């Protein structure tokens, strides 16, 4: 009976390994969970292309994490040294940020009256606290208030959230993979905000009729018998989960030659990319992909596969230019790395 209750509380989630196509989006998400310091993913594409399904699926795929029991910030027990805490294993937090969310809902609030009358810092945690050590997903991020996007990006970059009210300040860990999605028809994100996302994946509606039929059939069968369908993909899910865990452990040992690092910076310079974020993210993503392939050395193929995802959104937009930014990145990469 107890097991029955657990099943009811946990709605079935479509398996990540069952998702057909959308390889760019899947790769960007995999690399960000291997190395969260890549800086998140911006996914732009048509409506109904499985963005939300894929993001929930990657969160469900990840291994459980150990936290201090009932801690509002999902802190790891080693972060606390004052006394012994009871711990528990929880699923990786997956937090949805609604479009109408206020700053208080996102960052948390301080009860000033309680703080003044009782002399304690009465803090009500927000969504950033819940997302610590997990994934924060913002659908239609291009429609979100710029001020809120700034707060999200600052927290994602620093790993901390600070709330200040009437001279009282609270700071808590907020380390998460920020995933934004949107439809370009509804407006682009401002360039200075877009640039702060580590990677940018573009997804399009599948045109191939046979592939479309396969996607519809997979989804229909999942809706009919979700637990049977999840069981069917269990071995593939377990293999991918282990591959991600192994990559996380290997990441610090992966090396890239000085020549490759110089050439990556040459590509960024040739493309007139502002700042050094493009260089840093490309280096990180290439190492994460090498680790994902169980390698300790980055190859040209590794860089070639991830460089468009890391740089396409950092190029200055010329409204008169018809060349796709991804094509420009590929062309400059091939010239500098001397690939025919």
Short mmCIF file of C-alpha atoms in Angstrom, two decimals, residues 43-219:
data_model
loop_
_atom_site.label_atom_id
_atom_site.label_comp_id
_atom_site.label_asym_id
_atom_site.label_seq_id
_atom_site.Cartn_x
_atom_site.Cartn_y
_atom_site.Cartn_z
CA UNK A 43 16.69 26.83 -26.12
CA UNK A 44 14.96 28.70 -28.92
CA UNK A 45 12.51 27.01 -31.23
CA UNK A 46 9.00 26.41 -32.47
CA UNK A 47 6.09 25.68 -30.14
CA UNK A 48 5.29 22.00 -29.50
CA UNK A 49 8.82 20.70 -30.15
CA UNK A 50 9.23 18.97 -26.78
CA UNK A 51 11.31 21.58 -24.95
CA UNK A 52 9.58 21.15 -21.57
CA UNK A 53 9.39 17.35 -21.94
CA UNK A 54 13.14 17.11 -22.61
CA UNK A 55 14.13 19.36 -19.69
CA UNK A 56 11.95 17.42 -17.22
CA UNK A 57 13.34 14.17 -18.64
CA UNK A 58 17.00 15.14 -18.03
CA UNK A 59 16.18 16.12 -14.43
CA UNK A 60 14.45 12.79 -13.85
CA UNK A 61 17.41 10.90 -15.34
CA UNK A 62 20.02 12.33 -12.95
CA UNK A 63 21.15 10.46 -9.82
CA UNK A 64 19.73 11.37 -6.41
CA UNK A 65 21.68 13.82 -4.23
CA UNK A 66 22.37 13.70 -0.49
CA UNK A 67 20.99 16.67 1.46
CA UNK A 68 20.49 17.75 5.06
CA UNK A 69 17.02 16.55 5.99
CA UNK A 70 14.31 19.25 5.75
CA UNK A 71 16.89 21.87 4.71
CA UNK A 72 15.20 24.55 2.55
CA UNK A 73 18.39 25.02 0.48
CA UNK A 74 19.15 21.33 -0.32
CA UNK A 75 22.62 21.77 1.17
CA UNK A 76 25.11 18.92 1.16
CA UNK A 77 25.80 17.68 4.71
CA UNK A 78 29.54 18.47 4.40
CA UNK A 79 28.64 22.16 4.00
CA UNK A 80 27.56 22.24 7.65
CA UNK A 81 30.17 21.74 10.35
CA UNK A 82 28.49 23.02 13.52
CA UNK A 83 26.82 19.72 14.46
CA UNK A 84 25.72 16.39 13.08
CA UNK A 85 22.66 16.56 10.84
CA UNK A 86 20.33 13.83 9.69
CA UNK A 87 20.56 13.40 5.91
CA UNK A 88 18.35 12.05 3.15
CA UNK A 89 18.53 11.30 -0.57
CA UNK A 90 16.29 13.35 -2.86
CA UNK A 91 15.75 13.60 -6.60
CA UNK A 92 17.57 16.46 -8.32
CA UNK A 93 15.33 19.52 -7.83
CA UNK A 94 13.57 20.67 -11.00
CA UNK A 95 11.98 24.08 -10.45
CA UNK A 96 9.65 25.81 -12.92
CA UNK A 97 9.66 29.59 -12.79
CA UNK A 98 6.23 30.94 -13.82
CA UNK A 99 6.10 33.99 -16.10
CA UNK A 100 4.16 36.09 -13.59
CA UNK A 101 6.58 35.43 -10.71
CA UNK A 102 7.49 38.42 -8.51
CA UNK A 103 11.00 39.18 -7.23
CA UNK A 104 9.94 38.05 -3.71
CA UNK A 105 8.68 34.72 -5.11
CA UNK A 106 12.00 34.19 -6.92
CA UNK A 107 14.47 35.41 -4.27
CA UNK A 108 12.56 34.88 -1.04
CA UNK A 109 11.34 37.34 1.58
CA UNK A 110 12.38 38.52 5.05
CA UNK A 111 9.67 39.00 7.67
CA UNK A 112 10.80 42.43 8.94
CA UNK A 113 8.27 42.49 11.82
CA UNK A 114 9.46 39.13 13.16
CA UNK A 115 13.08 40.16 12.74
CA UNK A 116 12.52 43.39 14.74
CA UNK A 117 10.22 42.01 17.47
CA UNK A 118 11.82 38.60 18.04
CA UNK A 119 15.37 39.43 16.96
CA UNK A 120 15.59 36.52 14.50
CA UNK A 121 16.12 36.51 10.77
CA UNK A 122 12.75 35.19 9.60
CA UNK A 123 13.45 34.20 5.99
CA UNK A 124 10.87 32.67 3.65
CA UNK A 125 12.90 30.90 0.89
CA UNK A 126 12.01 31.51 -2.77
CA UNK A 127 12.43 29.53 -5.98
CA UNK A 128 16.21 30.11 -6.07
CA UNK A 129 16.53 28.29 -2.73
CA UNK A 130 14.45 25.35 -4.00
CA UNK A 131 16.55 25.15 -7.18
CA UNK A 132 19.90 24.93 -5.35
CA UNK A 133 21.90 21.93 -6.67
CA UNK A 134 19.25 21.35 -9.32
CA UNK A 135 17.76 22.78 -12.52
CA UNK A 136 15.81 26.04 -12.81
CA UNK A 137 13.63 26.12 -15.90
CA UNK A 138 12.13 29.32 -17.31
CA UNK A 139 9.75 28.78 -20.21
CA UNK A 140 9.30 31.83 -22.48
CA UNK A 141 12.27 33.53 -20.80
CA UNK A 142 12.21 36.12 -23.59
CA UNK A 143 8.87 37.36 -22.16
CA UNK A 144 10.20 37.57 -18.58
CA UNK A 145 10.96 40.97 -17.04
CA UNK A 146 14.62 41.90 -17.78
CA UNK A 147 15.21 42.69 -14.10
CA UNK A 148 14.23 39.12 -13.12
CA UNK A 149 16.37 37.62 -15.89
CA UNK A 150 19.30 39.66 -14.50
CA UNK A 151 18.71 38.24 -10.99
CA UNK A 152 18.58 34.68 -12.34
CA UNK A 153 21.75 35.09 -14.36
CA UNK A 154 23.62 36.74 -11.45
CA UNK A 155 22.67 33.90 -9.10
CA UNK A 156 23.51 31.24 -11.69
CA UNK A 157 26.94 32.82 -12.27
CA UNK A 158 27.87 33.46 -8.62
CA UNK A 159 26.14 30.47 -7.02
CA UNK A 160 24.62 32.70 -4.31
CA UNK A 161 21.40 34.61 -3.74
CA UNK A 162 21.36 37.69 -1.49
CA UNK A 163 18.13 39.19 -0.15
CA UNK A 164 18.26 42.60 1.53
CA UNK A 165 15.34 44.34 3.25
CA UNK A 166 15.48 47.33 5.62
CA UNK A 167 19.13 46.79 6.51
CA UNK A 168 18.74 43.04 7.06
CA UNK A 169 20.67 40.79 4.69
CA UNK A 170 20.35 37.04 4.05
CA UNK A 171 22.65 35.08 1.74
CA UNK A 172 22.18 31.46 0.73
CA UNK A 173 23.65 29.06 -1.87
CA UNK A 174 21.90 29.05 -5.25
CA UNK A 175 23.88 26.78 -7.54
CA UNK A 176 21.72 25.55 -10.40
CA UNK A 177 21.70 24.89 -14.12
CA UNK A 178 19.63 27.69 -15.67
CA UNK A 179 17.60 26.54 -18.66
CA UNK A 180 15.57 29.08 -20.60
CA UNK A 181 13.35 28.40 -23.57
CA UNK A 182 11.36 30.54 -25.93
CA UNK A 183 9.85 31.01 -29.35
CA UNK A 184 11.82 33.52 -31.52
CA UNK A 185 8.53 34.71 -33.06
CA UNK A 186 7.61 36.19 -29.67
CA UNK A 187 10.80 38.27 -29.52
CA UNK A 188 14.48 37.67 -28.86
CA UNK A 189 16.21 38.08 -25.51
CA UNK A 190 18.34 41.22 -25.23
CA UNK A 191 21.90 40.50 -26.52
CA UNK A 192 23.56 41.37 -23.19
CA UNK A 193 21.34 38.82 -21.42
CA UNK A 194 21.54 36.20 -24.17
CA UNK A 195 25.36 36.36 -24.04
CA UNK A 196 25.31 35.23 -20.40
CA UNK A 197 23.77 31.86 -21.21
CA UNK A 198 26.56 29.35 -21.71
CA UNK A 199 25.04 27.56 -24.69
CA UNK A 200 22.31 28.26 -27.24
CA UNK A 201 20.40 25.40 -28.86
CA UNK A 202 18.07 25.92 -31.80
CA UNK A 203 15.29 23.43 -32.42
CA UNK A 204 12.93 23.14 -35.33
CA UNK A 205 9.74 21.20 -36.01
CA UNK A 206 10.59 17.81 -37.52
CA UNK A 207 9.73 17.79 -41.26
CA UNK A 208 10.32 14.11 -42.07
CA UNK A 209 6.82 12.45 -42.09
CA UNK A 210 8.15 9.04 -40.91
CA UNK A 211 10.00 10.63 -37.99
CA UNK A 212 6.88 12.62 -37.06
CA UNK A 213 4.82 9.40 -37.03
CA UNK A 214 7.43 7.74 -34.80
CA UNK A 215 7.34 10.67 -32.32
CA UNK A 216 3.51 10.61 -32.20
CA UNK A 217 3.46 6.83 -31.69
CA UNK A 218 6.07 6.97 -28.89
CA UNK A 219 4.09 9.65 -27.07
#
